[in-house]
Short mmCIF file of C-alpha atoms in Angstrom, two decimals:
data_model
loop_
_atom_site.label_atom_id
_atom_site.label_comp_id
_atom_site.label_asym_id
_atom_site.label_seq_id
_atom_site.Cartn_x
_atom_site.Cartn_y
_atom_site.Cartn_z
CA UNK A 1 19.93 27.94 -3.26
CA UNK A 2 16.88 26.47 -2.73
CA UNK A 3 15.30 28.16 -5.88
CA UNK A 4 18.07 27.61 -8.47
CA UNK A 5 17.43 23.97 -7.60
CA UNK A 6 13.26 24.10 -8.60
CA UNK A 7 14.60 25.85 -11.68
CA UNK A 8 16.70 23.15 -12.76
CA UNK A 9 14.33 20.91 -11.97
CA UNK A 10 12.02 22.55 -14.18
CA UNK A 11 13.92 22.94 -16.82
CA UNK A 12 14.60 19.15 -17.18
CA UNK A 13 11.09 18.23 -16.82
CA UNK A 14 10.00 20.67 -19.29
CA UNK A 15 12.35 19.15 -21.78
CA UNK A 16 11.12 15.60 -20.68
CA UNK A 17 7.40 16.72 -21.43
CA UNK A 18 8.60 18.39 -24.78
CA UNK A 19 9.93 14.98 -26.10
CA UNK A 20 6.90 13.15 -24.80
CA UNK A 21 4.79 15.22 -26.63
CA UNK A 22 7.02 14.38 -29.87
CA UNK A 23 6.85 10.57 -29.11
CA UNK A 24 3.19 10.31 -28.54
CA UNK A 25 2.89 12.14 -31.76
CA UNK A 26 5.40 9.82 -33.61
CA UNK A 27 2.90 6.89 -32.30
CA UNK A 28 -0.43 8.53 -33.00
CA UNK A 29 0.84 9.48 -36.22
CA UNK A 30 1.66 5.59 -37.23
CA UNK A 31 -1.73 4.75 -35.43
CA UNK A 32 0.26 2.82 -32.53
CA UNK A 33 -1.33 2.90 -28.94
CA UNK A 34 1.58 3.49 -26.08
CA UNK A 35 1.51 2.05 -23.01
CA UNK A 36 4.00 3.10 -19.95
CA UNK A 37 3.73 -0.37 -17.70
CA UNK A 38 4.95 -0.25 -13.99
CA UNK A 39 4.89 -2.00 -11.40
CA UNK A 40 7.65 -2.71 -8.03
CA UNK A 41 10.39 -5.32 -9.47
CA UNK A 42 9.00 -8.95 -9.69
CA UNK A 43 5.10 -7.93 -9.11
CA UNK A 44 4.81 -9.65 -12.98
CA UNK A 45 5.69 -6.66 -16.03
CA UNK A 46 7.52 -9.34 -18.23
CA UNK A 47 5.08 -11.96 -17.32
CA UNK A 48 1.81 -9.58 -18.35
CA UNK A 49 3.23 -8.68 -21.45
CA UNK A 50 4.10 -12.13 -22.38
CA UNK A 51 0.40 -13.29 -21.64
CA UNK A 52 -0.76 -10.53 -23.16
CA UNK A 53 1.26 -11.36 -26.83
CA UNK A 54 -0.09 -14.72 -26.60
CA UNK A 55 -3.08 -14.03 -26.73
CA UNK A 56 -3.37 -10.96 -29.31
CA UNK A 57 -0.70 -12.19 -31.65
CA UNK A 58 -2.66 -13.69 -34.29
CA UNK A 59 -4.65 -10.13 -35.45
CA UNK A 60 -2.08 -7.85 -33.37
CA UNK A 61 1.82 -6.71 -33.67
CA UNK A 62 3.19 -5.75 -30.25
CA UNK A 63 6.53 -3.85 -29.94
CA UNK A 64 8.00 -3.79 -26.44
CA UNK A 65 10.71 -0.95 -25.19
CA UNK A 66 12.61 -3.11 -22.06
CA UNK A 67 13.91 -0.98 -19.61
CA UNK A 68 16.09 -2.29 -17.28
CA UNK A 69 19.06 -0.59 -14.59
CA UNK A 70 21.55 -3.09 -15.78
CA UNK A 71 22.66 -4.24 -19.14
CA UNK A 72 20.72 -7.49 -18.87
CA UNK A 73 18.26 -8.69 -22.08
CA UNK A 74 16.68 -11.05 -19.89
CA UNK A 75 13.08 -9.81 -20.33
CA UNK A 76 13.95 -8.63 -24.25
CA UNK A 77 15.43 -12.07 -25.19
CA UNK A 78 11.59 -13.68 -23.64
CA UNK A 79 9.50 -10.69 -26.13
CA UNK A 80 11.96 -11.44 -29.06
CA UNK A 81 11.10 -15.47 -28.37
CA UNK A 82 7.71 -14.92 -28.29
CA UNK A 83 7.89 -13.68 -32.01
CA UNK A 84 7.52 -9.66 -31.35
CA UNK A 85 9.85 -7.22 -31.76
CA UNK A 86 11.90 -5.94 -28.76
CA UNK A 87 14.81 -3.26 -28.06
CA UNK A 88 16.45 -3.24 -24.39
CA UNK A 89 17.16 0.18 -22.93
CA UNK A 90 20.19 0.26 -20.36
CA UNK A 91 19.00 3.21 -18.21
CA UNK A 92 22.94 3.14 -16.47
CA UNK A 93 21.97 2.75 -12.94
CA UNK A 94 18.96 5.28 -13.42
CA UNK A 95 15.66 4.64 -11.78
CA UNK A 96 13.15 5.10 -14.56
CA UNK A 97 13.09 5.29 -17.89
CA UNK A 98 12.72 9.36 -19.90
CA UNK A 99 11.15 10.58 -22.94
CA UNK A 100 14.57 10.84 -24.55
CA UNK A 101 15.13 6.98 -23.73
CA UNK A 102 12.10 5.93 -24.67
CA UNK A 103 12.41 8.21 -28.56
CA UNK A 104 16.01 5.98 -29.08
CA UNK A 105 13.75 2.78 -28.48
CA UNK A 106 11.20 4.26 -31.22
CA UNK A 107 13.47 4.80 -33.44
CA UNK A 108 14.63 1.47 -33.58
CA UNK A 109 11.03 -0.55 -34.15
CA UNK A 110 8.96 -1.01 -36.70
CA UNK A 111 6.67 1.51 -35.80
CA UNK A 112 4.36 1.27 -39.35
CA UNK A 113 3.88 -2.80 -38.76
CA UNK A 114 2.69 -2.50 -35.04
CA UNK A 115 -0.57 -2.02 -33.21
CA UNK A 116 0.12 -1.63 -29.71
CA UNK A 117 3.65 -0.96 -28.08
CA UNK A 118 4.16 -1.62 -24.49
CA UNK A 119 6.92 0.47 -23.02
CA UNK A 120 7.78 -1.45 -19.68
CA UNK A 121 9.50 0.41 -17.09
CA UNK A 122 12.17 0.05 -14.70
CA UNK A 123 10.84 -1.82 -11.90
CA UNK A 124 9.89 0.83 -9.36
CA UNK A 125 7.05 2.39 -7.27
CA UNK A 126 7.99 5.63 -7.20
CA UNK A 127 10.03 7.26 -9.90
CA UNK A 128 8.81 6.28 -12.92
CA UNK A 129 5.69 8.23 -11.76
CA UNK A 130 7.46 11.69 -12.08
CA UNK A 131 8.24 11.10 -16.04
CA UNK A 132 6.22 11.15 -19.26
CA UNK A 133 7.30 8.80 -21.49
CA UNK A 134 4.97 9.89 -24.59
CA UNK A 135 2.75 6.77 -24.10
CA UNK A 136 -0.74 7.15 -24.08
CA UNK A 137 -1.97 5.44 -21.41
CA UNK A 138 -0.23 4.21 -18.07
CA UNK A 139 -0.48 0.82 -16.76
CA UNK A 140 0.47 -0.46 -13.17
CA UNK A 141 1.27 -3.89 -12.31
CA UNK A 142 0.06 -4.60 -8.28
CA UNK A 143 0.85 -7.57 -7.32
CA UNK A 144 -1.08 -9.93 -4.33
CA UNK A 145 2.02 -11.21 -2.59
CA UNK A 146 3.63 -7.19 -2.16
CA UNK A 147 0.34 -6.82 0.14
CA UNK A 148 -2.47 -4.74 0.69
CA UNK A 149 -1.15 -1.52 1.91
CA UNK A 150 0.69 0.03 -1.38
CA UNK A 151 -1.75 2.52 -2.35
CA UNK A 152 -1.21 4.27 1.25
CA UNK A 153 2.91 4.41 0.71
CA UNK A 154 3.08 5.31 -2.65
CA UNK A 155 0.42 7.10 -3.47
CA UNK A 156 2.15 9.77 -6.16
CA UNK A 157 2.29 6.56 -8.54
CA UNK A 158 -1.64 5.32 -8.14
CA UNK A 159 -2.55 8.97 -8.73
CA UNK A 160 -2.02 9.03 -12.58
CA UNK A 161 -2.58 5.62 -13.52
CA UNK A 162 -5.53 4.90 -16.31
CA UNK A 163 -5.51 1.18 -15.78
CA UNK A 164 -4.54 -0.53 -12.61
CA UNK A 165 -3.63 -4.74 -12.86
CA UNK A 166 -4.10 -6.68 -9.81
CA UNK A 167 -1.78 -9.37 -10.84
CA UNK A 168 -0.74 -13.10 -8.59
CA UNK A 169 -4.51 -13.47 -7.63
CA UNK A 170 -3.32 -17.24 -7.49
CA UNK A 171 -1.45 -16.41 -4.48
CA UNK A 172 -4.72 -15.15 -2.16
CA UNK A 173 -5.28 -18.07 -0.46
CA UNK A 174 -1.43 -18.41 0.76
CA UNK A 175 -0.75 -14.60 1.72
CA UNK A 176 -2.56 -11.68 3.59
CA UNK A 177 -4.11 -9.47 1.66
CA UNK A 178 -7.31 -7.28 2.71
CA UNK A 179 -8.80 -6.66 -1.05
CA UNK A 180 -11.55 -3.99 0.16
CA UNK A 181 -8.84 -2.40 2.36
CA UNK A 182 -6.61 -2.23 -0.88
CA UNK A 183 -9.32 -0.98 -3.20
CA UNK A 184 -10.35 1.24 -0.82
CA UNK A 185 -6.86 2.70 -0.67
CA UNK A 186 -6.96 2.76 -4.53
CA UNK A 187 -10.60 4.86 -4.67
CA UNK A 188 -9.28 7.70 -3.01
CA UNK A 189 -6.24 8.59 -4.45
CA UNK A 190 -7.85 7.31 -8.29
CA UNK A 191 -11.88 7.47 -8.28
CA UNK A 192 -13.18 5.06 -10.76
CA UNK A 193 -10.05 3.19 -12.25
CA UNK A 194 -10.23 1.06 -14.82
CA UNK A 195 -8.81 -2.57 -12.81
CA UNK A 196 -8.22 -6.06 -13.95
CA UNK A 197 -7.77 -8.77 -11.46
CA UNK A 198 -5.67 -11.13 -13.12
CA UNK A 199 -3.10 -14.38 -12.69
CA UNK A 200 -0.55 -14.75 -15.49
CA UNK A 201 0.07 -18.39 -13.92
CA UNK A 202 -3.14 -19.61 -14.81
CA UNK A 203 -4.31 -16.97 -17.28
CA UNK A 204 -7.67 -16.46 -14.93
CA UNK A 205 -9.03 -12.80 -15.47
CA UNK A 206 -7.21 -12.01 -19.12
CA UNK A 207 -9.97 -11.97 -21.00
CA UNK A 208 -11.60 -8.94 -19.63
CA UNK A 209 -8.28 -7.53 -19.83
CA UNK A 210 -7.80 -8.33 -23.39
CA UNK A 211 -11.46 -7.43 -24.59
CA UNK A 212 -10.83 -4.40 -23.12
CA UNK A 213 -7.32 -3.80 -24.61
CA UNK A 214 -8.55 -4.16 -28.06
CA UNK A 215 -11.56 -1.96 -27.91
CA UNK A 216 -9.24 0.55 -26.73
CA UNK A 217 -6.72 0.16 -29.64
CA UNK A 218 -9.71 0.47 -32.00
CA UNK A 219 -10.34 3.99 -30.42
CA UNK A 220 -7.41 5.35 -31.27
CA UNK B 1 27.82 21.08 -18.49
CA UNK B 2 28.41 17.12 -18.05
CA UNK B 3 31.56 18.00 -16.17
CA UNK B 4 29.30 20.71 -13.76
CA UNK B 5 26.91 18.16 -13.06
CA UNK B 6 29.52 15.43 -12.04
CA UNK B 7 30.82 18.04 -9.61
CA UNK B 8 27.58 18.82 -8.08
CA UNK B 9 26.73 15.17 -7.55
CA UNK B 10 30.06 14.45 -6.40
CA UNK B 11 29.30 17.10 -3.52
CA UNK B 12 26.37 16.15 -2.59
CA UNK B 13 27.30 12.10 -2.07
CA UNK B 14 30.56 13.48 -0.21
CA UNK B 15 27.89 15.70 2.41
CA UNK B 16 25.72 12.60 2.47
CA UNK B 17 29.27 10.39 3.62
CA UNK B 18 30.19 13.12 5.80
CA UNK B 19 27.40 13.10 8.05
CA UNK B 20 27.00 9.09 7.69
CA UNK B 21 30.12 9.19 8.83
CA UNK B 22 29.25 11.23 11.86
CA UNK B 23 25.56 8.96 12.65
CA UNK B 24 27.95 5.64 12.05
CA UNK B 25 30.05 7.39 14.96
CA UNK B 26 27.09 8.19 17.23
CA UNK B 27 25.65 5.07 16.74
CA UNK B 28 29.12 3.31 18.16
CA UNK B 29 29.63 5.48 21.06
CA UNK B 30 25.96 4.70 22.27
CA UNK B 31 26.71 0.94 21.65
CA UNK B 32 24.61 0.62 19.34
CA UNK B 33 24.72 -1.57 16.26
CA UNK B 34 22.60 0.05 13.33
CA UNK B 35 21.05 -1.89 10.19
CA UNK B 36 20.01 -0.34 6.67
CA UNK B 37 17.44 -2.85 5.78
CA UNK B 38 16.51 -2.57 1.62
CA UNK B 39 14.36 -4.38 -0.31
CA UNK B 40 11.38 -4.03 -3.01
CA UNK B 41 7.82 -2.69 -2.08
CA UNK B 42 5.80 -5.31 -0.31
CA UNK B 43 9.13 -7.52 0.24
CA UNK B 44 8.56 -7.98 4.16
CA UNK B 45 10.93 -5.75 5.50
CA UNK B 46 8.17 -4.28 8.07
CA UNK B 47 7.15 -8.16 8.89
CA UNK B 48 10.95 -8.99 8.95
CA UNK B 49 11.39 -6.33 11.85
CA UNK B 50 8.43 -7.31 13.68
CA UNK B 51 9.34 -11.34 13.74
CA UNK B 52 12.72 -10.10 14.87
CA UNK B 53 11.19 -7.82 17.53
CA UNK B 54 9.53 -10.98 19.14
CA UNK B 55 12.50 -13.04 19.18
CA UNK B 56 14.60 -10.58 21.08
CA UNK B 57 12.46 -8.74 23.12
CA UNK B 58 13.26 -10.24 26.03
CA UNK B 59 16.89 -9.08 26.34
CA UNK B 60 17.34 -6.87 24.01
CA UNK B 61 16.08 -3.20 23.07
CA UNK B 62 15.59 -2.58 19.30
CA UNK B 63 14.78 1.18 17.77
CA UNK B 64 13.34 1.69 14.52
CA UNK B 65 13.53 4.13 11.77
CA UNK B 66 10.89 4.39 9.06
CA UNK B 67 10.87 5.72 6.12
CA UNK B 68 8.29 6.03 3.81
CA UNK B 69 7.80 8.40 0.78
CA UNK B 70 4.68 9.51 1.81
CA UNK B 71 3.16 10.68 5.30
CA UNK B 72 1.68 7.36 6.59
CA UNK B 73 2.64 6.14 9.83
CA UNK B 74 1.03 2.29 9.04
CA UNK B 75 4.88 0.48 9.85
CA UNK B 76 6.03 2.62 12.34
CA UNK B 77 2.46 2.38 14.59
CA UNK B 78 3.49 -1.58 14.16
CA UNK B 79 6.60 -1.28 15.47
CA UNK B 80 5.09 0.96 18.48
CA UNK B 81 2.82 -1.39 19.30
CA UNK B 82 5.27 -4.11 19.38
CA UNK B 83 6.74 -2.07 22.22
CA UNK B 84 9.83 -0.73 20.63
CA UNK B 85 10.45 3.14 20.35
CA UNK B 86 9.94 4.05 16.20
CA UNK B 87 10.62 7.05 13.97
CA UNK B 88 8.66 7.50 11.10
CA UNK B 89 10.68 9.81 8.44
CA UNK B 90 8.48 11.22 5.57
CA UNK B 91 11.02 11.39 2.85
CA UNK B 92 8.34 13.59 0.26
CA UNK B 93 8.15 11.77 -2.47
CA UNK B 94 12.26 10.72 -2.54
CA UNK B 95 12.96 7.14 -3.36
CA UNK B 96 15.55 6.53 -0.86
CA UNK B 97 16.58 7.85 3.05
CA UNK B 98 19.92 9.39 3.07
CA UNK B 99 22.35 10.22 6.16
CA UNK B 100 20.74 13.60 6.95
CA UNK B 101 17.00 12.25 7.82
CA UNK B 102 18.63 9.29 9.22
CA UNK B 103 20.45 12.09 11.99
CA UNK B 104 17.06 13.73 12.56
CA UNK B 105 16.14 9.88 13.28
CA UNK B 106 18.33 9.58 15.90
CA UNK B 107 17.85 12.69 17.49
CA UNK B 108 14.25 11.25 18.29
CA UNK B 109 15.19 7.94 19.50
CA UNK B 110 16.86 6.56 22.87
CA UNK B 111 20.33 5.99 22.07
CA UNK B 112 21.60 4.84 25.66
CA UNK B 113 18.69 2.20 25.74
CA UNK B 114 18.84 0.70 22.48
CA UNK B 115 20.97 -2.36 21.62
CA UNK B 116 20.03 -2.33 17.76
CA UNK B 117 18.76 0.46 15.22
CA UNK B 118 17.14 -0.96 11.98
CA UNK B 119 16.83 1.68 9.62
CA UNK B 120 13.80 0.12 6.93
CA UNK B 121 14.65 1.84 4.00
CA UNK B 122 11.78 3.16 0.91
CA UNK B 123 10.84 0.42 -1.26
CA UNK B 124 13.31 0.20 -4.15
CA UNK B 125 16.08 -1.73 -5.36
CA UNK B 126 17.90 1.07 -6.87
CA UNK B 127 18.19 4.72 -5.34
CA UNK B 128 19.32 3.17 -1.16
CA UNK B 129 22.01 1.30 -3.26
CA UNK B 130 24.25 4.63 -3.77
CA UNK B 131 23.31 6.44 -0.07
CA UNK B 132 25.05 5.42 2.84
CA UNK B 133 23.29 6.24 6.23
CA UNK B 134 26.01 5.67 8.60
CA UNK B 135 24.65 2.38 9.93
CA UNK B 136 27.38 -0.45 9.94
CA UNK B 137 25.55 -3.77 8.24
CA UNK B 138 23.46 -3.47 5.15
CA UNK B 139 21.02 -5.73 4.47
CA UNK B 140 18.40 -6.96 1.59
CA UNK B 141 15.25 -8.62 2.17
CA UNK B 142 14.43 -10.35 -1.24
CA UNK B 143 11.43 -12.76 -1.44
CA UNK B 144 10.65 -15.71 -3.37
CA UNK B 145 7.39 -14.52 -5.76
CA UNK B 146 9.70 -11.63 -6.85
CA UNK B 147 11.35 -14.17 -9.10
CA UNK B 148 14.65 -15.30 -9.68
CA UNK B 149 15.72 -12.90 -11.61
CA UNK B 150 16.47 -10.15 -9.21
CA UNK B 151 19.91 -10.21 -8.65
CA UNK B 152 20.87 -10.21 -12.49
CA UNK B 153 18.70 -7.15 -12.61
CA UNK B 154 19.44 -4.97 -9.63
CA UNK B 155 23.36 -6.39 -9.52
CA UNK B 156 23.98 -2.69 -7.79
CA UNK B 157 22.22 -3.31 -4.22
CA UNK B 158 23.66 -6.84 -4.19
CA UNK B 159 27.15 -5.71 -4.40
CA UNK B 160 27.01 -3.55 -1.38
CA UNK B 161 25.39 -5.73 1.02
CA UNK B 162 26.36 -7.73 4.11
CA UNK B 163 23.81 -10.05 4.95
CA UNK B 164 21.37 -11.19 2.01
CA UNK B 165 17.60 -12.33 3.89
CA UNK B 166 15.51 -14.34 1.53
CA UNK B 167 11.80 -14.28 2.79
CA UNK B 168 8.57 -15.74 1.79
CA UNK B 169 9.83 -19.65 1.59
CA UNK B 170 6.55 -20.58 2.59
CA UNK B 171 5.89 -19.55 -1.11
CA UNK B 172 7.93 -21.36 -3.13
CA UNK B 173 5.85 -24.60 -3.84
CA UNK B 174 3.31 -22.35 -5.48
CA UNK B 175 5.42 -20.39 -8.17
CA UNK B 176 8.33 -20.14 -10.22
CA UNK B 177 11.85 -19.60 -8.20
CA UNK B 178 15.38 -21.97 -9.30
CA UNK B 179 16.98 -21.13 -6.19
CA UNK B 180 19.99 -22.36 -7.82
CA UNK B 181 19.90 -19.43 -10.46
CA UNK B 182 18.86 -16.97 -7.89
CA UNK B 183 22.09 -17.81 -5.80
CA UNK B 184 24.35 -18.02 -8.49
CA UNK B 185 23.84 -14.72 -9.68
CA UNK B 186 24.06 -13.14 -5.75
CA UNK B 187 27.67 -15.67 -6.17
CA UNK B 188 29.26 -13.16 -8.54
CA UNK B 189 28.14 -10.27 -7.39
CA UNK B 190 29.08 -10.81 -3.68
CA UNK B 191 30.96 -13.99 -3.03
CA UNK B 192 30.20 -15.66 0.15
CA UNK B 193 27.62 -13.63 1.05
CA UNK B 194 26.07 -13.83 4.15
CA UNK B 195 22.38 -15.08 3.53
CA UNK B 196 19.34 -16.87 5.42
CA UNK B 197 15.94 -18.01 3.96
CA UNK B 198 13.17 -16.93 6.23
CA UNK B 199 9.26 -16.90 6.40
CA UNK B 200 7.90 -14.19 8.49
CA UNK B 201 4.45 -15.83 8.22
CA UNK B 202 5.44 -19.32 9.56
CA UNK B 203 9.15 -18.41 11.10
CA UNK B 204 10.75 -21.06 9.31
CA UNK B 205 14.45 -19.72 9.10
CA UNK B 206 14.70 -17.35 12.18
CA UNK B 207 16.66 -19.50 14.89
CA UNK B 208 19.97 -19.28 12.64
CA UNK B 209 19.06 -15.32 11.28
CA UNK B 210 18.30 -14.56 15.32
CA UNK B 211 21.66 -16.62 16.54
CA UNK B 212 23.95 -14.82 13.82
CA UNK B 213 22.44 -11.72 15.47
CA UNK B 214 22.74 -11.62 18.85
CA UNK B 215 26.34 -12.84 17.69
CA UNK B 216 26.81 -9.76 15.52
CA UNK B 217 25.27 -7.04 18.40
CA UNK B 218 27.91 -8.78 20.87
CA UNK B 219 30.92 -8.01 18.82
CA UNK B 220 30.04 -4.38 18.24
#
């Protein structure tokens, strides 16, 4: 019993990784950098991107995939407001978004007019970690206020991160939060990541962040 | 194949209510009233616990179940050291507990001497919605820099729950929270919920959370 289960398991993650490969071919091939954003729900996804637009949107098109568990267009409506192109993706009740999900959202933006297309996950710590979305780099959104001890409980999701976002750094003088226990936590499971301390509130750390951003877009 | 995988999901949820059934049972005959507390990563459902711990200590014996989707024992040492008896369950890499590692749970813990089994729940607002684990209240610690949002997002977990805790008031002066909004959309998901609005760091809140307790344990 046991073993039919890994198969089918294996099976559907095979076919997962199959259509990511397609999708981050679709995007290198139309010279788009992907980005697969997570974070735990409310640590700041919508927020980041938002920043992120405002500040880029002059030389840069951003196209945002909005996954959400319920069919809400809260966080699309905000992109579409903020003058960039946005399609919501009801996952039905699922807890992270799949390759196949992510391909319907592709096919619906203009992929030839954008630069950089930000793919932000259901808010979650620990399945969206198991799934290639065909992005090319994966983002996590940490957040001051969840506390210093997330690295340590969900490690699986820390593991295959490229950046890492310290977001809410606004909120360290009115919470607990141990930042050399955190990074410390962070080291071992992801030696050398690339972080940004930031505050979407008051915009403090973006410009690293940003500088950063567009050096890698010119990369790729 | 759609219809074969509705049938093996439908077996597997009616195993999972069998044997919640049968912990929900145990948990009566030892007198015992048991909590499935939810919430988001970093939330304060461990801090939630531990501010309840003091409260009651005096009269009242209070067992904990962990779980965590990784092999940490950081909460459940807490809750040791706070003098109550604690399981930590390890659920490898899952995103929710479900009614068979809540049963090894109780095997571990002191039945006859407990008054009141909290069950913290992995960090998501999506997978515990759809697992009963035999305990009779369900609750949801949401907190204020999460956003407003929440409930319009995640309407599943709000729909099943009895008592709603909102944590982190201490917060709100210093970001963006319409508690208005926030409460509306709980309204039409679960009318009349029960819900209290709680700081764990200054205990703002507790008295009437602490009071509906002890009311609650007496009735069981």
């Amino acid at each position: 019993m046991v073993s039919t289960k890994v198969t089918v398991v294996e099976k559907i993650l095979s076919t997962n990784d199959r259509l990511a490969g397609i999708n981050r071919q679709n995007l290198s091939d139309h010279g788009v950098l992907g980005i697969n954003l997570m974070a735990s729900p409310g640590a700041g996804k919508t927020s980041f991107i938002l920043e992120t637009i405002k500040r880029m949107k002059v030389n840069y098109k951003i196209g945002v995939i909005e996954g959400d568990t319920a069919p809400v267009t809260i966080d699309a409506d905000k992109i579409t407001a903020a003058g960039m192109p946005a399609v919501q993706i009801n996952t039905g009740g699922d807890c992270h978004l799949d390759a196949s999900m992510v391909a319907d959202g592709l096919n619906q933006l203009p992929l030839d007019l954008i630069d950089l297309l930000i793919v932000e996950n259901v808010g979650n710590l620990i399945c969206p970690a198991a799934w290639d979305l065909g992005t090319h780099l994966s983002l996590l959104v940490a957040s001051i206020p969840e506390g210093d001890d997330k690295p340590y409980k969900y490690p699986n999701i820390y593991r295959g991160l490229n950046v890492l976002i310290i977001n809410k750094v606004d909120l360290k003088p009115y919470v607990q939060f141990d930042m050399e226990y955190f990074r410390k936590g962070v080291e071992m499971l992801n030696p050398g990541l690339v972080t940004f301390a930031v505050s979407c509130r008051t915009g403090e750390g973006f410009d690293n962040w940003i500088e950063w951003l567009k050096h890698r877009i010119s990369l790729k």
